[in-house]
Amino acid sequence: MIYELSLVAKPDANDQDLAALKKIVHDVVADHEGEILIEDDWGSIVFAQPTRDGVPHGRFIYFIFKANSENNKELIRRMKINETHMRHMFVLLGEESERETIVKAYKTPFSKTYKGSLT
């Protein structure tokens, strides 16, 4: 299965903290017979509404990856332990047979590396 994962880290997260979050995703996906297809650091984005704690923005990291069904449970478990992580969201994008189409269709205004960047 092909999934997308959006991670939101605390706004005060430094590069080492973000690297640790990325390493968690890479390690878990590799452990579950998968591979990262796209990794994109979107930087700091202001939320539409502050969190309950009054946090107005967060650092976003985006992944598209291929993995088996147990992968997401393990990622959630490890993210709950990590203090840098604020929120996450998984979305099932499709089957392995749709891989090329999914990767080619990736476009976001937040990316500094892929098509569609605002900057």
XYZ file of C-alpha atoms in Angstrom:
119
model
C 0.000 0.000 0.000
C 1.085 3.576 -0.647
C 0.514 6.064 2.194
C 1.129 9.720 2.813
C 2.166 10.997 6.225
C 2.102 14.599 7.356
C 4.007 15.259 10.573
C 3.788 18.447 12.587
C 6.679 19.138 14.932
C 6.798 21.780 17.632
C 7.744 25.231 16.297
C 10.861 25.385 18.474
C 12.210 22.105 17.035
C 15.782 22.426 15.825
C 17.359 20.601 12.890
C 18.518 17.724 15.114
C 14.978 17.184 16.418
C 13.591 17.134 12.878
C 16.345 14.760 11.772
C 15.369 12.419 14.629
C 11.712 12.439 13.499
C 12.745 11.733 9.920
C 14.995 8.900 11.093
C 12.080 7.328 12.977
C 10.004 7.295 9.796
C 12.864 5.941 7.675
C 13.716 3.194 10.190
C 10.136 2.008 10.702
C 9.336 1.995 6.982
C 12.515 0.017 6.263
C 11.655 -2.456 9.053
C 8.237 -3.100 7.470
C 9.389 -3.980 3.960
C 8.778 -0.494 2.623
C 10.511 2.448 1.085
C 10.235 6.226 1.178
C 9.099 7.550 -2.193
C 8.953 11.272 -1.357
C 10.248 13.202 1.648
C 9.578 16.927 1.753
C 10.271 19.467 4.498
C 7.624 22.180 4.221
C 9.103 24.373 6.937
C 7.104 26.432 9.404
C 3.407 26.958 8.585
C 0.868 29.008 10.551
C -2.182 27.026 11.692
C -5.669 28.205 10.741
C -6.398 28.239 14.474
C -3.937 28.047 17.391
C -3.816 24.826 19.404
C -5.380 24.563 22.866
C -2.000 25.524 24.279
C -1.867 28.659 22.118
C 0.763 27.380 19.664
C 0.222 29.367 16.449
C 2.386 27.359 14.013
C 4.370 24.160 13.528
C 7.145 22.609 11.442
C 5.691 20.330 8.756
C 7.379 17.275 7.250
C 5.653 15.288 4.512
C 6.270 11.717 3.317
C 4.871 9.389 0.679
C 5.925 5.824 1.352
C 5.232 2.194 0.533
C 4.837 -0.190 3.479
C 2.792 -3.058 4.871
C -0.216 -2.670 7.186
C 1.691 -2.940 10.499
C 3.890 0.041 9.650
C 1.482 2.796 10.701
C 0.807 1.262 14.129
C 4.533 1.226 14.881
C 5.006 4.784 13.597
C 2.208 6.041 15.843
C 3.674 4.218 18.834
C 7.116 5.745 18.296
C 5.770 9.245 17.642
C 3.852 9.217 20.921
C 7.192 8.712 22.674
C 8.938 11.540 20.802
C 8.601 14.947 22.478
C 9.124 16.942 19.271
C 6.024 15.475 17.580
C 2.754 17.421 17.893
C 0.383 15.879 15.353
C 0.328 13.468 12.429
C -2.036 12.273 9.743
C -1.898 9.158 7.561
C -3.798 8.882 4.281
C -3.998 5.776 2.103
C -3.193 6.892 -1.441
C -3.458 3.605 -3.311
C -2.016 0.254 -4.231
C 1.537 -0.575 -5.278
C 0.394 -0.749 -8.916
C -0.460 3.000 -8.788
C 2.961 4.001 -7.444
C 4.256 5.839 -10.505
C 1.038 7.819 -10.961
C 0.938 8.834 -7.292
C 4.537 10.037 -7.236
C 4.166 11.979 -10.496
C 0.993 13.659 -9.210
C 2.676 15.037 -6.075
C 2.402 18.809 -6.124
C 2.144 21.250 -3.237
C 2.576 24.987 -2.807
C 4.633 24.400 0.358
C 7.487 22.441 -1.220
C 10.858 24.021 -1.790
C 12.095 20.978 -3.726
C 9.219 19.674 -5.867
C 6.919 21.249 -8.468
C 4.337 23.701 -7.246
C 6.483 25.644 -4.818
C 5.373 29.152 -3.944
C 8.977 30.236 -3.352
